[in-house]
GROMACS .gro file of N, CA and C in nm:
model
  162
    1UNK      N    1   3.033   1.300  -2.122
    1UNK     CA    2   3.030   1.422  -2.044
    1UNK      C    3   3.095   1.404  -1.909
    2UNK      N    4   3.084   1.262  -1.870
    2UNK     CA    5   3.193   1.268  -1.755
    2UNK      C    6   3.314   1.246  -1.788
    3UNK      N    7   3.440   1.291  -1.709
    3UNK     CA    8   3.568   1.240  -1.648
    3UNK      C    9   3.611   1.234  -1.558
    4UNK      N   10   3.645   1.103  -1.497
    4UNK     CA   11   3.688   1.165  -1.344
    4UNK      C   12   3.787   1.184  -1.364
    5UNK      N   13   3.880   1.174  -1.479
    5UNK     CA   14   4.083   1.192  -1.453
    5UNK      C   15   4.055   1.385  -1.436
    6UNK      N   16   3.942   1.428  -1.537
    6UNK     CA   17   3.945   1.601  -1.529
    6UNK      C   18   3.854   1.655  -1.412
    7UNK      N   19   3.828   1.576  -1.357
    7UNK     CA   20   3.703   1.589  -1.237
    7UNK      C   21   3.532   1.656  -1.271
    8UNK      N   22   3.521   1.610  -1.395
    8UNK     CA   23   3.366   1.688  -1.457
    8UNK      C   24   3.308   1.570  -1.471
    9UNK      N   25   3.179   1.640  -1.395
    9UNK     CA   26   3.099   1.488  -1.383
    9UNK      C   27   2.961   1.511  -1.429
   10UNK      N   28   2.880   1.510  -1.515
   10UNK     CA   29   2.769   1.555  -1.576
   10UNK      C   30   2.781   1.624  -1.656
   11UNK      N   31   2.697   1.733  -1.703
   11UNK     CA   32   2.665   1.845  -1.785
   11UNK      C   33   2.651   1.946  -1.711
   12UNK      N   34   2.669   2.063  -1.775
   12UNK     CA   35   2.646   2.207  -1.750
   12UNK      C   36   2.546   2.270  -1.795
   13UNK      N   37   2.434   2.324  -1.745
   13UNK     CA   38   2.283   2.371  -1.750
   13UNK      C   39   2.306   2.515  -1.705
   14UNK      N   40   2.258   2.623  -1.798
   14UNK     CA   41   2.264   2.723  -1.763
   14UNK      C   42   2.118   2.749  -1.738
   15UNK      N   43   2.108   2.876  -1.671
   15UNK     CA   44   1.987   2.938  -1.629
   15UNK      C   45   1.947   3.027  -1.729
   16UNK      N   46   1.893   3.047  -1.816
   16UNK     CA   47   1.890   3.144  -1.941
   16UNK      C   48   1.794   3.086  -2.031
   17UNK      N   49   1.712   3.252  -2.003
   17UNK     CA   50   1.602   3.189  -2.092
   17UNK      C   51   1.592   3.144  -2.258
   18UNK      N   52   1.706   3.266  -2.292
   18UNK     CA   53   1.671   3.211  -2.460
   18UNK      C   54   1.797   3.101  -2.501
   19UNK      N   55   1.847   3.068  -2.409
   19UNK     CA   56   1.952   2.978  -2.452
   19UNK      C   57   1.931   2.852  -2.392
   20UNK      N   58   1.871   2.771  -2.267
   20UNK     CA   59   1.837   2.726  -2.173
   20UNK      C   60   1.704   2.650  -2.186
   21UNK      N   61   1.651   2.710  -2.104
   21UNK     CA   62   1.491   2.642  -2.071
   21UNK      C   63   1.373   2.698  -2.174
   22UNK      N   64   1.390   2.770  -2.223
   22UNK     CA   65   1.276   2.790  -2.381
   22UNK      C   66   1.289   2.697  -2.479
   23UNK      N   67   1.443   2.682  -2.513
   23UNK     CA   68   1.408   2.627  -2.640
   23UNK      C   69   1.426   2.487  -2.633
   24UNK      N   70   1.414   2.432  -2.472
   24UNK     CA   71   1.367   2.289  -2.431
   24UNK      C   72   1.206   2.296  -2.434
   25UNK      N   73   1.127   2.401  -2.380
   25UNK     CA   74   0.986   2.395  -2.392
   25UNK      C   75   0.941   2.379  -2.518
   26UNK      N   76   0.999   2.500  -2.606
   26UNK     CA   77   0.936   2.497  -2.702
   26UNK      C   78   0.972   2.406  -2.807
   27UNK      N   79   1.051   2.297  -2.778
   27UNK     CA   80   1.119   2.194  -2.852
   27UNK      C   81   1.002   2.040  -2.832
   28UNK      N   82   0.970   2.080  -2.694
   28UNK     CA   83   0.903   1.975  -2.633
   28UNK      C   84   0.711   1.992  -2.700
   29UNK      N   85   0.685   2.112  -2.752
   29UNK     CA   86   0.536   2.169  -2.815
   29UNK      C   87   0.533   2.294  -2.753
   30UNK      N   88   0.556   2.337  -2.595
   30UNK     CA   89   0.504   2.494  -2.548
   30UNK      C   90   0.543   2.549  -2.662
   31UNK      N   91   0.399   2.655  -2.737
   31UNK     CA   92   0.404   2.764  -2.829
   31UNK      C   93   0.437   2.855  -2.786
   32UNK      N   94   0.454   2.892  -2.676
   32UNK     CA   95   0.430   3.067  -2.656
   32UNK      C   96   0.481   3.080  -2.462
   33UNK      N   97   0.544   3.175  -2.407
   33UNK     CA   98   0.593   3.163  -2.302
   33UNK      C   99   0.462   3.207  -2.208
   34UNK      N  100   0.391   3.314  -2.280
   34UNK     CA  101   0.259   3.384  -2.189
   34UNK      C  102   0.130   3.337  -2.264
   35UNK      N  103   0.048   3.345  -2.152
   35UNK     CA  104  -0.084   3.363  -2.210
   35UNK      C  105  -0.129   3.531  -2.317
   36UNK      N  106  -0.233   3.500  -2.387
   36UNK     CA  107  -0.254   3.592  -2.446
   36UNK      C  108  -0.298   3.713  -2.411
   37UNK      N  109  -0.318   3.748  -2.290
   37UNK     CA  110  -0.362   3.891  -2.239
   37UNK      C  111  -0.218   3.921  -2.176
   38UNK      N  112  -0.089   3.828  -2.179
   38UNK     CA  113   0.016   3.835  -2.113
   38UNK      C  114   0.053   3.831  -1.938
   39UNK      N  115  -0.052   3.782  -1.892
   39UNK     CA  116  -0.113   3.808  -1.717
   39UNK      C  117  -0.045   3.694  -1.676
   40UNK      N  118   0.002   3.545  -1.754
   40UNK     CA  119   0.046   3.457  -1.688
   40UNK      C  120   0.159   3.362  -1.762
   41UNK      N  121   0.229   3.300  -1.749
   41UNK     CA  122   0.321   3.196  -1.825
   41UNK      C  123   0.271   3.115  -1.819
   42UNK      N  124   0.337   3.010  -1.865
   42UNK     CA  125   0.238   2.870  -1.967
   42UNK      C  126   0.341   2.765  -1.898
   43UNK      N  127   0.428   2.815  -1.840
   43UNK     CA  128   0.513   2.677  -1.750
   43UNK      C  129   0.421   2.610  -1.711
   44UNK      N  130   0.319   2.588  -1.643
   44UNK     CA  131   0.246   2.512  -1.546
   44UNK      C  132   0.181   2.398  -1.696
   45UNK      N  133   0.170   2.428  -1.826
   45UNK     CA  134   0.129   2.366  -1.936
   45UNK      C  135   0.191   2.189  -1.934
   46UNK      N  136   0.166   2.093  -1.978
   46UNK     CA  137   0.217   2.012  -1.970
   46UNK      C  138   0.365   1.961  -2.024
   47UNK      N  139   0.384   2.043  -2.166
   47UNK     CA  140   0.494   2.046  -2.251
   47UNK      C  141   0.619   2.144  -2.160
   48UNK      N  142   0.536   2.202  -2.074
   48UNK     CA  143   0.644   2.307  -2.030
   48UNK      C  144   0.710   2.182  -1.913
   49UNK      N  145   0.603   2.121  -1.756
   49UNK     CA  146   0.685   2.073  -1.707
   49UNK      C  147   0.754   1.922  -1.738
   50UNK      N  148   0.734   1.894  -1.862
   50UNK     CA  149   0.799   1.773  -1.904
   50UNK      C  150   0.923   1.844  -1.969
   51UNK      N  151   0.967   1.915  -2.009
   51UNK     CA  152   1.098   2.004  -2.022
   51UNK      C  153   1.103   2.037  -1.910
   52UNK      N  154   1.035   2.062  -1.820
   52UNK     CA  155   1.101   2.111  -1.635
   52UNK      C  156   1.203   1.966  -1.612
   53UNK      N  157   1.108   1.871  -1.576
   53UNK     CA  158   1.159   1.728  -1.571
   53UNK      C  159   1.269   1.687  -1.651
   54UNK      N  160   1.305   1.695  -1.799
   54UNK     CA  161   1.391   1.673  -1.851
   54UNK      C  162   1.493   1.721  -1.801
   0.00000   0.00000   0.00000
């Protein structure tokens, strides 16, 4: 993923949920993005910030 002769140095991470950071959570175990009355997200879950971290 790097080159320096093309000057790209890492990867490209988009911000997007269904392409992005969901289907790292839910790859990692997070089932479900909300709680069940829908009042809160489940990021704070452990599976969620070990996909944060990744």
């Amino acid at each position: 993923m790097t080159d320096p002769e093309a000057g790209t140095y890492g990867t490209w991470a988009r911000q997007d949920y269904h392409h992005q950071y969901m289907p790292l959570m839910y790859s990692n175990g997070l089932r479900k993005p909300f709680d069940d009355g829908l009042t809160k997200t489940m990021f704070d879950q452990p599976e969620a910030l070990e996909a944060w971290e990744y």
